[in-house]
């Protein structure tokens, strides 16, 4: 599984077409607009950049660009209608979360991308996905890209039972759900303690692949646990910090490798 090289993305003006409150903490927003014509169907694990607070009639100010941008998963793109679906976690504070919580149909936004994404050249027999709610959209996309010969084991850590939702409208899967609130757990802690349980339920260790996407410090601890304690080979593991506790705008390329 390899990542695509990064390239400078194209800016597109889009408008909100539809909003669905999927769970108390997740809003699905469908964007549309002519600027989405030619948007490449995203590869699993790809990302887009959303630019908040920019004047759509002026070129973005390069000095403000980084602080105004946030990274999201293009969950679905329909090339016939040029509609792009993004699922936002409403985590309480932050430019993107606040925007998504109050977004209205017709509102304009600038997006860039998609970029990155994964290739799955040698399909593993089993893929273990350890994700929190910010990476559930990406997990759904990865799931849909897996060959049928690959068995997915998906562990989703969310706030509480109301956050359980379908990962895909085309693939049936039964994730293992872990609820932070029940155990007053910090983000990522339940995923972390579940790693050894995963090892107990996996029947075939040959050809096992790990994909971790969640809070950055928890991702690092799990990565270290797998590499150092369980002797998982580096080429059988992709890990990515999707956000970082008490840090705004955590870099989008934190793979936990340094
Ligand atoms: C490749 C990639 C794809 C991503 N796809 C998605 C996606 O599809 N949907 C999605 O919701 N997120 C996704 N994320 C995560 C998203 O980019 C971050 O959560 C981002 O920080 C949100 O920006 P913000 O402006 O709301 O908050 P920030 O301004 O970045 O942060 C403000 C505060 O909120 C906290 N915070 C940020 N995110 C979370 C969270 N998820 N839960 C709890 N606290 C948080 C921070 O620690 C900080 O204290 C993705 C990240 C990456 C790298």
PDB file of C-alpha atoms and ligand atoms in Angstrom:
ATOM      1  CA  UNK A   1       0.000   0.000   0.000  1.00  0.00           C
ATOM      2  CA  UNK A   2       1.653   3.278  -1.051  1.00  0.00           C
ATOM      3  CA  UNK A   3       0.736   6.959  -0.919  1.00  0.00           C
ATOM      4  CA  UNK A   4       0.602   9.215  -3.953  1.00  0.00           C
ATOM      5  CA  UNK A   5       3.137  12.020  -4.227  1.00  0.00           C
ATOM      6  CA  UNK A   6       1.736  15.413  -3.095  1.00  0.00           C
ATOM      7  CA  UNK A   7       0.893  17.929  -5.795  1.00  0.00           C
ATOM      8  CA  UNK A   8      -0.482  21.485  -5.729  1.00  0.00           C
ATOM      9  CA  UNK A   9      -4.275  21.241  -5.735  1.00  0.00           C
ATOM     10  CA  UNK A  10      -6.753  23.255  -7.805  1.00  0.00           C
ATOM     11  CA  UNK A  11      -9.113  25.671  -5.975  1.00  0.00           C
ATOM     12  CA  UNK A  12     -12.857  25.218  -6.648  1.00  0.00           C
ATOM     13  CA  UNK A  13     -15.851  27.276  -5.506  1.00  0.00           C
ATOM     14  CA  UNK A  14     -18.682  25.043  -4.361  1.00  0.00           C
ATOM     15  CA  UNK A  15     -22.024  25.523  -2.630  1.00  0.00           C
ATOM     16  CA  UNK A  16     -23.838  23.468  -0.037  1.00  0.00           C
ATOM     17  CA  UNK A  17     -26.607  21.449  -1.742  1.00  0.00           C
ATOM     18  CA  UNK A  18     -27.832  19.193   1.030  1.00  0.00           C
ATOM     19  CA  UNK A  19     -27.270  18.629   4.751  1.00  0.00           C
ATOM     20  CA  UNK A  20     -28.046  15.517   6.761  1.00  0.00           C
ATOM     21  CA  UNK A  21     -27.561  15.144  10.494  1.00  0.00           C
ATOM     22  CA  UNK A  22     -26.308  11.538  10.524  1.00  0.00           C
ATOM     23  CA  UNK A  23     -25.698  11.237  14.267  1.00  0.00           C
ATOM     24  CA  UNK A  24     -25.623  13.864  17.039  1.00  0.00           C
ATOM     25  CA  UNK A  25     -21.908  14.475  16.273  1.00  0.00           C
ATOM     26  CA  UNK A  26     -21.768  13.943  12.505  1.00  0.00           C
ATOM     27  CA  UNK A  27     -23.132  16.138   9.709  1.00  0.00           C
ATOM     28  CA  UNK A  28     -23.040  14.930   6.126  1.00  0.00           C
ATOM     29  CA  UNK A  29     -22.789  17.845   3.692  1.00  0.00           C
ATOM     30  CA  UNK A  30     -23.187  17.498  -0.064  1.00  0.00           C
ATOM     31  CA  UNK A  31     -21.419  20.171  -2.123  1.00  0.00           C
ATOM     32  CA  UNK A  32     -22.194  20.976  -5.733  1.00  0.00           C
ATOM     33  CA  UNK A  33     -21.282  23.418  -8.451  1.00  0.00           C
ATOM     34  CA  UNK A  34     -19.865  23.608 -11.946  1.00  0.00           C
ATOM     35  CA  UNK A  35     -16.371  23.948 -10.522  1.00  0.00           C
ATOM     36  CA  UNK A  36     -16.584  20.303  -9.491  1.00  0.00           C
ATOM     37  CA  UNK A  37     -16.649  19.187 -13.147  1.00  0.00           C
ATOM     38  CA  UNK A  38     -13.526  17.133 -13.718  1.00  0.00           C
ATOM     39  CA  UNK A  39     -12.996  16.477 -10.010  1.00  0.00           C
ATOM     40  CA  UNK A  40     -11.144  13.165  -9.938  1.00  0.00           C
ATOM     41  CA  UNK A  41     -13.001  10.356  -8.252  1.00  0.00           C
ATOM     42  CA  UNK A  42     -11.059  10.104  -5.014  1.00  0.00           C
ATOM     43  CA  UNK A  43      -8.946   7.096  -4.155  1.00  0.00           C
ATOM     44  CA  UNK A  44      -9.529   5.541  -0.744  1.00  0.00           C
ATOM     45  CA  UNK A  45      -7.839   7.537   1.992  1.00  0.00           C
ATOM     46  CA  UNK A  46      -7.583  10.621  -0.243  1.00  0.00           C
ATOM     47  CA  UNK A  47      -8.118  14.064   1.206  1.00  0.00           C
ATOM     48  CA  UNK A  48      -9.386  17.461   0.165  1.00  0.00           C
ATOM     49  CA  UNK A  49      -8.652  20.851   1.671  1.00  0.00           C
ATOM     50  CA  UNK A  50     -11.498  23.118   2.736  1.00  0.00           C
ATOM     51  CA  UNK A  51     -10.742  26.822   2.854  1.00  0.00           C
ATOM     52  CA  UNK A  52     -12.788  28.773   5.413  1.00  0.00           C
ATOM     53  CA  UNK A  53     -13.385  32.498   5.635  1.00  0.00           C
ATOM     54  CA  UNK A  54     -11.943  33.338   2.201  1.00  0.00           C
ATOM     55  CA  UNK A  55     -13.588  35.804  -0.173  1.00  0.00           C
ATOM     56  CA  UNK A  56     -14.647  33.647  -3.157  1.00  0.00           C
ATOM     57  CA  UNK A  57     -14.164  36.604  -5.507  1.00  0.00           C
ATOM     58  CA  UNK A  58     -10.534  37.142  -4.581  1.00  0.00           C
ATOM     59  CA  UNK A  59      -7.513  34.852  -4.858  1.00  0.00           C
ATOM     60  CA  UNK A  60      -6.680  33.337  -1.462  1.00  0.00           C
ATOM     61  CA  UNK A  61      -4.086  35.208   0.599  1.00  0.00           C
ATOM     62  CA  UNK A  62      -1.027  32.880   0.690  1.00  0.00           C
ATOM     63  CA  UNK A  63      -0.078  34.188   4.169  1.00  0.00           C
ATOM     64  CA  UNK A  64      -3.419  33.123   5.636  1.00  0.00           C
ATOM     65  CA  UNK A  65      -3.890  29.991   3.565  1.00  0.00           C
ATOM     66  CA  UNK A  66      -2.511  27.407   5.992  1.00  0.00           C
ATOM     67  CA  UNK A  67      -4.405  28.721   9.039  1.00  0.00           C
ATOM     68  CA  UNK A  68      -7.683  28.855   7.073  1.00  0.00           C
ATOM     69  CA  UNK A  69      -7.506  25.350   5.632  1.00  0.00           C
ATOM     70  CA  UNK A  70      -8.612  22.043   7.098  1.00  0.00           C
ATOM     71  CA  UNK A  71      -8.307  18.492   5.781  1.00  0.00           C
ATOM     72  CA  UNK A  72     -11.327  16.274   5.038  1.00  0.00           C
ATOM     73  CA  UNK A  73     -12.170  13.043   3.262  1.00  0.00           C
ATOM     74  CA  UNK A  74     -14.009  13.247  -0.046  1.00  0.00           C
ATOM     75  CA  UNK A  75     -16.383  10.465   0.980  1.00  0.00           C
ATOM     76  CA  UNK A  76     -18.251  10.243  -2.301  1.00  0.00           C
ATOM     77  CA  UNK A  77     -18.188  11.997  -5.656  1.00  0.00           C
ATOM     78  CA  UNK A  78     -20.909  11.633  -8.266  1.00  0.00           C
ATOM     79  CA  UNK A  79     -19.432  12.660 -11.658  1.00  0.00           C
ATOM     80  CA  UNK A  80     -22.902  12.760 -13.242  1.00  0.00           C
ATOM     81  CA  UNK A  81     -24.266  15.379 -10.859  1.00  0.00           C
ATOM     82  CA  UNK A  82     -20.905  16.834  -9.761  1.00  0.00           C
ATOM     83  CA  UNK A  83     -21.863  16.289  -6.132  1.00  0.00           C
ATOM     84  CA  UNK A  84     -19.227  15.804  -3.480  1.00  0.00           C
ATOM     85  CA  UNK A  85     -20.082  14.384  -0.050  1.00  0.00           C
ATOM     86  CA  UNK A  86     -18.097  15.188   3.086  1.00  0.00           C
ATOM     87  CA  UNK A  87     -18.877  13.991   6.625  1.00  0.00           C
ATOM     88  CA  UNK A  88     -17.945  16.398   9.413  1.00  0.00           C
ATOM     89  CA  UNK A  89     -17.429  15.482  13.056  1.00  0.00           C
ATOM     90  CA  UNK A  90     -18.951  18.215  15.222  1.00  0.00           C
ATOM     91  CA  UNK A  91     -16.369  18.143  17.969  1.00  0.00           C
ATOM     92  CA  UNK A  92     -17.291  21.438  19.577  1.00  0.00           C
ATOM     93  CA  UNK A  93     -14.649  23.957  18.620  1.00  0.00           C
ATOM     94  CA  UNK A  94     -12.530  24.732  15.580  1.00  0.00           C
ATOM     95  CA  UNK A  95     -12.989  26.539  12.314  1.00  0.00           C
ATOM     96  CA  UNK A  96     -14.277  23.555  10.352  1.00  0.00           C
ATOM     97  CA  UNK A  97     -16.430  22.007  13.056  1.00  0.00           C
ATOM     98  CA  UNK A  98     -18.087  25.352  13.847  1.00  0.00           C
ATOM     99  CA  UNK A  99     -18.679  26.031  10.156  1.00  0.00           C
ATOM    100  CA  UNK A 100     -20.236  22.593   9.605  1.00  0.00           C
ATOM    101  CA  UNK A 101     -22.498  22.911  12.656  1.00  0.00           C
ATOM    102  CA  UNK A 102     -24.086  26.115  11.334  1.00  0.00           C
ATOM    103  CA  UNK A 103     -23.827  25.521   7.546  1.00  0.00           C
ATOM    104  CA  UNK A 104     -26.929  26.245   5.476  1.00  0.00           C
ATOM    105  CA  UNK A 105     -27.962  25.112   2.025  1.00  0.00           C
ATOM    106  CA  UNK A 106     -26.666  27.625  -0.546  1.00  0.00           C
ATOM    107  CA  UNK A 107     -23.597  28.607   1.464  1.00  0.00           C
ATOM    108  CA  UNK A 108     -20.347  28.929  -0.514  1.00  0.00           C
ATOM    109  CA  UNK A 109     -16.997  27.342   0.275  1.00  0.00           C
ATOM    110  CA  UNK A 110     -13.663  26.898  -1.465  1.00  0.00           C
ATOM    111  CA  UNK A 111     -12.208  23.436  -1.744  1.00  0.00           C
ATOM    112  CA  UNK A 112      -8.958  22.104  -3.149  1.00  0.00           C
ATOM    113  CA  UNK A 113      -7.932  18.625  -4.165  1.00  0.00           C
ATOM    114  CA  UNK A 114      -8.304  15.727  -4.019  1.00  0.00           C
ATOM    115  CA  UNK A 115      -4.805  14.576  -3.190  1.00  0.00           C
ATOM    116  CA  UNK A 116      -3.104  11.545  -1.754  1.00  0.00           C
ATOM    117  CA  UNK A 117      -4.959   8.324  -1.253  1.00  0.00           C
ATOM    118  CA  UNK A 118      -3.819   4.745  -1.171  1.00  0.00           C
ATOM    119  CA  UNK A 119      -3.141   1.980  -3.583  1.00  0.00           C
ATOM    120  CA  UNK A 120      -3.865  -1.514  -2.434  1.00  0.00           C
ATOM    121  CA  UNK A 121      -1.609  -3.484  -4.791  1.00  0.00           C
ATOM    122  CA  UNK A 122      -1.110  -6.706  -2.859  1.00  0.00           C
ATOM    123  CA  UNK A 123      -4.405  -7.263  -1.182  1.00  0.00           C
ATOM    124  CA  UNK A 124      -3.880  -8.639   2.311  1.00  0.00           C
ATOM    125  CA  UNK A 125      -6.021 -11.546   3.567  1.00  0.00           C
ATOM    126  CA  UNK A 126      -7.092  -9.507   6.568  1.00  0.00           C
ATOM    127  CA  UNK A 127      -7.128  -5.759   7.068  1.00  0.00           C
ATOM    128  CA  UNK A 128      -7.516  -4.398  10.584  1.00  0.00           C
ATOM    129  CA  UNK A 129      -8.756  -0.812  10.688  1.00  0.00           C
ATOM    130  CA  UNK A 130      -8.506   1.100  13.973  1.00  0.00           C
ATOM    131  CA  UNK A 131     -10.298   4.424  13.584  1.00  0.00           C
ATOM    132  CA  UNK A 132     -12.086   7.163  15.476  1.00  0.00           C
ATOM    133  CA  UNK A 133     -15.057   9.099  14.107  1.00  0.00           C
ATOM    134  CA  UNK A 134     -12.886  11.512  12.066  1.00  0.00           C
ATOM    135  CA  UNK A 135     -11.610   8.566  10.021  1.00  0.00           C
ATOM    136  CA  UNK A 136     -14.891   6.667   9.635  1.00  0.00           C
ATOM    137  CA  UNK A 137     -15.452   8.298   6.197  1.00  0.00           C
ATOM    138  CA  UNK A 138     -11.998   7.166   5.059  1.00  0.00           C
ATOM    139  CA  UNK A 139     -12.555   3.701   6.551  1.00  0.00           C
ATOM    140  CA  UNK A 140     -15.766   3.423   4.502  1.00  0.00           C
ATOM    141  CA  UNK A 141     -13.879   4.378   1.335  1.00  0.00           C
ATOM    142  CA  UNK A 142     -11.043   1.911   2.045  1.00  0.00           C
ATOM    143  CA  UNK A 143     -13.600  -0.791   2.782  1.00  0.00           C
ATOM    144  CA  UNK A 144     -15.294  -0.241  -0.578  1.00  0.00           C
ATOM    145  CA  UNK A 145     -11.935  -0.514  -2.366  1.00  0.00           C
ATOM    146  CA  UNK A 146     -10.890  -3.816  -0.784  1.00  0.00           C
ATOM    147  CA  UNK A 147     -11.114  -6.934  -2.915  1.00  0.00           C
ATOM    148  CA  UNK A 148     -13.667  -9.479  -1.707  1.00  0.00           C
ATOM    149  CA  UNK A 149     -10.818 -11.837  -0.816  1.00  0.00           C
ATOM    150  CA  UNK A 150      -9.766  -9.487   1.999  1.00  0.00           C
ATOM    151  CA  UNK A 151     -11.522  -9.794   5.350  1.00  0.00           C
ATOM    152  CA  UNK A 152     -11.885  -6.426   7.116  1.00  0.00           C
ATOM    153  CA  UNK A 153     -11.860  -6.136  10.908  1.00  0.00           C
ATOM    154  CA  UNK A 154     -12.988  -2.616  11.785  1.00  0.00           C
ATOM    155  CA  UNK A 155     -12.786  -1.091  15.238  1.00  0.00           C
ATOM    156  CA  UNK A 156     -14.484   2.299  15.593  1.00  0.00           C
ATOM    157  CA  UNK A 157     -14.040   4.441  18.688  1.00  0.00           C
ATOM    158  CA  UNK A 158     -16.809   7.019  19.100  1.00  0.00           C
ATOM    159  CA  UNK A 159     -18.305   9.165  21.851  1.00  0.00           C
ATOM    160  CA  UNK A 160     -21.341   7.012  22.697  1.00  0.00           C
ATOM    161  CA  UNK A 161     -23.790   4.456  21.269  1.00  0.00           C
ATOM    162  CA  UNK A 162     -25.726   7.142  19.377  1.00  0.00           C
ATOM    163  CA  UNK A 163     -22.688   7.598  17.114  1.00  0.00           C
ATOM    164  CA  UNK A 164     -22.931   4.120  15.577  1.00  0.00           C
ATOM    165  CA  UNK A 165     -23.636   4.370  11.881  1.00  0.00           C
ATOM    166  CA  UNK A 166     -23.323   2.529   8.641  1.00  0.00           C
ATOM    167  CA  UNK A 167     -19.830   2.746   7.162  1.00  0.00           C
ATOM    168  CA  UNK A 168     -20.931   2.064   3.604  1.00  0.00           C
ATOM    169  CA  UNK A 169     -24.150   1.930   1.631  1.00  0.00           C
ATOM    170  CA  UNK A 170     -22.761  -0.844  -0.599  1.00  0.00           C
ATOM    171  CA  UNK A 171     -20.690  -3.086   1.687  1.00  0.00           C
ATOM    172  CA  UNK A 172     -22.134  -4.774   4.727  1.00  0.00           C
ATOM    173  CA  UNK A 173     -19.816  -4.916   7.642  1.00  0.00           C
ATOM    174  CA  UNK A 174     -20.163  -5.189  11.396  1.00  0.00           C
ATOM    175  CA  UNK A 175     -17.614  -2.959  13.069  1.00  0.00           C
ATOM    176  CA  UNK A 176     -16.656  -3.360  16.701  1.00  0.00           C
ATOM    177  CA  UNK A 177     -17.833  -0.164  18.445  1.00  0.00           C
ATOM    178  CA  UNK A 178     -16.049   1.299  21.459  1.00  0.00           C
ATOM    179  CA  UNK A 179     -17.715   4.098  23.440  1.00  0.00           C
ATOM    180  CA  UNK A 180     -15.504   6.678  25.150  1.00  0.00           C
ATOM    181  CA  UNK A 181     -18.211   8.193  27.332  1.00  0.00           C
ATOM    182  CA  UNK A 182     -19.060   4.894  29.055  1.00  0.00           C
ATOM    183  CA  UNK A 183     -15.495   4.636  30.318  1.00  0.00           C
ATOM    184  CA  UNK A 184     -14.645   8.337  30.568  1.00  0.00           C
ATOM    185  CA  UNK A 185     -11.764   7.560  28.204  1.00  0.00           C
ATOM    186  CA  UNK A 186      -9.560  10.060  26.421  1.00  0.00           C
ATOM    187  CA  UNK A 187      -9.605   9.930  22.612  1.00  0.00           C
ATOM    188  CA  UNK A 188      -7.784   6.900  21.244  1.00  0.00           C
ATOM    189  CA  UNK A 189      -7.368   5.142  24.602  1.00  0.00           C
ATOM    190  CA  UNK A 190     -10.000   2.486  23.868  1.00  0.00           C
ATOM    191  CA  UNK A 191      -8.522   1.762  20.444  1.00  0.00           C
ATOM    192  CA  UNK A 192      -5.148   1.419  22.075  1.00  0.00           C
ATOM    193  CA  UNK A 193      -6.319  -1.076  24.646  1.00  0.00           C
ATOM    194  CA  UNK A 194      -8.164  -3.040  21.968  1.00  0.00           C
ATOM    195  CA  UNK A 195      -5.032  -3.855  19.970  1.00  0.00           C
ATOM    196  CA  UNK A 196      -4.256  -6.983  21.969  1.00  0.00           C
ATOM    197  CA  UNK A 197      -7.902  -8.114  21.704  1.00  0.00           C
ATOM    198  CA  UNK A 198      -7.594  -7.838  17.930  1.00  0.00           C
ATOM    199  CA  UNK A 199      -4.564 -10.085  18.006  1.00  0.00           C
ATOM    200  CA  UNK A 200      -6.640 -12.599  19.956  1.00  0.00           C
ATOM    201  CA  UNK A 201      -9.446 -12.705  17.358  1.00  0.00           C
ATOM    202  CA  UNK A 202      -7.293 -12.769  14.228  1.00  0.00           C
ATOM    203  CA  UNK A 203      -7.041 -16.362  13.038  1.00  0.00           C
ATOM    204  CA  UNK A 204      -4.453 -15.959  10.310  1.00  0.00           C
ATOM    205  CA  UNK A 205      -1.454 -13.748  11.010  1.00  0.00           C
ATOM    206  CA  UNK A 206       0.016 -14.254   7.564  1.00  0.00           C
ATOM    207  CA  UNK A 207      -0.880 -11.444   5.306  1.00  0.00           C
ATOM    208  CA  UNK A 208      -2.378  -9.224   7.980  1.00  0.00           C
ATOM    209  CA  UNK A 209      -2.410  -5.468   7.318  1.00  0.00           C
ATOM    210  CA  UNK A 210      -3.024  -2.669   9.861  1.00  0.00           C
ATOM    211  CA  UNK A 211      -4.532   0.724   9.076  1.00  0.00           C
ATOM    212  CA  UNK A 212      -4.745   3.240  11.932  1.00  0.00           C
ATOM    213  CA  UNK A 213      -6.295   6.705  11.644  1.00  0.00           C
ATOM    214  CA  UNK A 214      -7.273   8.688  14.735  1.00  0.00           C
ATOM    215  CA  UNK A 215      -5.932  11.187  17.295  1.00  0.00           C
ATOM    216  CA  UNK A 216      -2.195  11.653  16.640  1.00  0.00           C
ATOM    217  CA  UNK A 217      -0.705  10.737  20.043  1.00  0.00           C
ATOM    218  CA  UNK A 218      -2.873   7.618  20.332  1.00  0.00           C
ATOM    219  CA  UNK A 219      -1.871   6.682  16.777  1.00  0.00           C
ATOM    220  CA  UNK A 220       1.823   6.929  17.778  1.00  0.00           C
ATOM    221  CA  UNK A 221       1.326   4.767  20.868  1.00  0.00           C
ATOM    222  CA  UNK A 222      -0.486   2.085  18.840  1.00  0.00           C
ATOM    223  CA  UNK A 223       2.141   2.229  16.131  1.00  0.00           C
ATOM    224  CA  UNK A 224       4.882   1.734  18.688  1.00  0.00           C
ATOM    225  CA  UNK A 225       2.947  -1.096  20.380  1.00  0.00           C
ATOM    226  CA  UNK A 226       2.522  -2.933  17.075  1.00  0.00           C
ATOM    227  CA  UNK A 227       6.067  -2.423  15.810  1.00  0.00           C
ATOM    228  CA  UNK A 228       7.965  -2.912  19.060  1.00  0.00           C
ATOM    229  CA  UNK A 229       5.853  -5.238  21.186  1.00  0.00           C
ATOM    230  CA  UNK A 230       4.045  -7.292  18.557  1.00  0.00           C
ATOM    231  CA  UNK A 231       6.864  -7.152  15.989  1.00  0.00           C
ATOM    232  CA  UNK A 232       4.587  -6.127  13.136  1.00  0.00           C
ATOM    233  CA  UNK A 233       6.619  -5.346  10.046  1.00  0.00           C
ATOM    234  CA  UNK A 234       6.636  -1.655   9.004  1.00  0.00           C
ATOM    235  CA  UNK A 235       5.369  -2.519   5.541  1.00  0.00           C
ATOM    236  CA  UNK A 236       2.247  -4.106   7.072  1.00  0.00           C
ATOM    237  CA  UNK A 237       1.161  -0.908   8.808  1.00  0.00           C
ATOM    238  CA  UNK A 238      -0.123   2.484   7.665  1.00  0.00           C
ATOM    239  CA  UNK A 239      -0.857   4.965  10.442  1.00  0.00           C
ATOM    240  CA  UNK A 240      -2.002   8.564  10.302  1.00  0.00           C
ATOM    241  CA  UNK A 241      -2.820  11.191  12.901  1.00  0.00           C
ATOM    242  CA  UNK A 242      -6.070  12.794  11.719  1.00  0.00           C
ATOM    243  CA  UNK A 243      -6.079  15.434  14.466  1.00  0.00           C
ATOM    244  CA  UNK A 244      -4.246  16.146  17.708  1.00  0.00           C
ATOM    245  CA  UNK A 245      -5.676  16.741  21.153  1.00  0.00           C
ATOM    246  CA  UNK A 246      -5.432  20.423  22.246  1.00  0.00           C
ATOM    247  CA  UNK A 247      -3.854  21.389  18.895  1.00  0.00           C
ATOM    248  CA  UNK A 248      -5.576  23.363  16.177  1.00  0.00           C
ATOM    249  CA  UNK A 249      -4.880  22.527  12.533  1.00  0.00           C
ATOM    250  CA  UNK A 250      -2.577  19.558  13.113  1.00  0.00           C
ATOM    251  CA  UNK A 251      -0.513  18.865   9.931  1.00  0.00           C
ATOM    252  CA  UNK A 252      -2.252  16.557   7.468  1.00  0.00           C
ATOM    253  CA  UNK A 253       0.820  14.384   6.812  1.00  0.00           C
ATOM    254  CA  UNK A 254       1.500  12.948  10.269  1.00  0.00           C
ATOM    255  CA  UNK A 255       2.189   9.266   9.620  1.00  0.00           C
ATOM    256  CA  UNK A 256       3.866   8.761  12.987  1.00  0.00           C
ATOM    257  CA  UNK A 257       7.150   7.834  11.350  1.00  0.00           C
ATOM    258  CA  UNK A 258       9.281  10.431  13.138  1.00  0.00           C
TER     259      UNK A 258
HETATM  260  C1  LIG B   1      -6.386  12.775   5.662  1.00  0.00           C
HETATM  261  C2  LIG B   1      -7.385  13.327   6.654  1.00  0.00           C
HETATM  262  C3  LIG B   1      -8.735  13.168   6.430  1.00  0.00           C
HETATM  263  C4  LIG B   1      -9.666  13.653   7.364  1.00  0.00           C
HETATM  264  N1  LIG B   1     -11.006  13.458   7.126  1.00  0.00           N
HETATM  265  C5  LIG B   1     -11.919  13.904   8.014  1.00  0.00           C
HETATM  266  C6  LIG B   1     -13.324  13.725   7.771  1.00  0.00           C
HETATM  267  O1  LIG B   1     -13.742  13.208   6.728  1.00  0.00           O
HETATM  268  N2  LIG B   1     -14.190  14.168   8.715  1.00  0.00           N
HETATM  269  C7  LIG B   1     -13.764  14.784   9.883  1.00  0.00           C
HETATM  270  O2  LIG B   1     -14.597  15.177  10.690  1.00  0.00           O
HETATM  271  N3  LIG B   1     -12.453  14.984  10.118  1.00  0.00           N
HETATM  272  C8  LIG B   1     -11.519  14.570   9.219  1.00  0.00           C
HETATM  273  N4  LIG B   1     -10.186  14.784   9.442  1.00  0.00           N
HETATM  274  C9  LIG B   1      -9.800  15.436  10.706  1.00  0.00           C
HETATM  275  C10 LIG B   1      -9.907  16.959  10.623  1.00  0.00           C
HETATM  276  O3  LIG B   1      -9.002  17.447   9.635  1.00  0.00           O
HETATM  277  C11 LIG B   1      -9.516  17.544  12.011  1.00  0.00           C
HETATM  278  O4  LIG B   1     -10.411  17.085  12.999  1.00  0.00           O
HETATM  279  C12 LIG B   1      -9.442  19.052  12.036  1.00  0.00           C
HETATM  280  O5  LIG B   1      -8.636  19.411  13.137  1.00  0.00           O
HETATM  281  C13 LIG B   1     -10.797  19.752  12.180  1.00  0.00           C
HETATM  282  O6  LIG B   1     -10.588  21.137  12.118  1.00  0.00           O
HETATM  283  P1  LIG B   1     -11.342  22.150  13.085  1.00  0.00           P
HETATM  284  O7  LIG B   1     -11.121  23.497  12.488  1.00  0.00           O
HETATM  285  O8  LIG B   1     -12.737  21.696  13.334  1.00  0.00           O
HETATM  286  O9  LIG B   1     -10.553  22.051  14.451  1.00  0.00           O
HETATM  287  P2  LIG B   1      -9.023  22.615  14.817  1.00  0.00           P
HETATM  288  O10 LIG B   1      -9.052  24.116  14.692  1.00  0.00           O
HETATM  289  O11 LIG B   1      -8.068  21.887  13.964  1.00  0.00           O
HETATM  290  O12 LIG B   1      -8.925  22.199  16.308  1.00  0.00           O
HETATM  291  C14 LIG B   1      -9.617  22.899  17.365  1.00  0.00           C
HETATM  292  C15 LIG B   1      -9.672  22.018  18.618  1.00  0.00           C
HETATM  293  O13 LIG B   1     -10.502  20.892  18.347  1.00  0.00           O
HETATM  294  C16 LIG B   1      -9.823  19.669  18.621  1.00  0.00           C
HETATM  295  N5  LIG B   1     -10.236  18.674  17.590  1.00  0.00           N
HETATM  296  C17 LIG B   1      -9.961  18.694  16.256  1.00  0.00           C
HETATM  297  N6  LIG B   1     -10.532  17.636  15.631  1.00  0.00           N
HETATM  298  C18 LIG B   1     -11.177  16.933  16.601  1.00  0.00           C
HETATM  299  C19 LIG B   1     -11.952  15.730  16.582  1.00  0.00           C
HETATM  300  N7  LIG B   1     -12.187  15.027  15.458  1.00  0.00           N
HETATM  301  N8  LIG B   1     -12.481  15.304  17.768  1.00  0.00           N
HETATM  302  C20 LIG B   1     -12.272  16.004  18.931  1.00  0.00           C
HETATM  303  N9  LIG B   1     -11.538  17.151  18.997  1.00  0.00           N
HETATM  304  C21 LIG B   1     -11.004  17.599  17.849  1.00  0.00           C
HETATM  305  C22 LIG B   1      -8.320  20.008  18.544  1.00  0.00           C
HETATM  306  O14 LIG B   1      -7.564  19.158  19.365  1.00  0.00           O
HETATM  307  C23 LIG B   1      -8.292  21.458  19.019  1.00  0.00           C
HETATM  308  O15 LIG B   1      -8.216  21.499  20.419  1.00  0.00           O
HETATM  309  C24 LIG B   1      -9.226  14.327   8.528  1.00  0.00           C
HETATM  310  C25 LIG B   1      -7.855  14.525   8.725  1.00  0.00           C
HETATM  311  C26 LIG B   1      -6.936  14.028   7.814  1.00  0.00           C
HETATM  312  C27 LIG B   1      -5.459  14.218   8.050  1.00  0.00           C
END
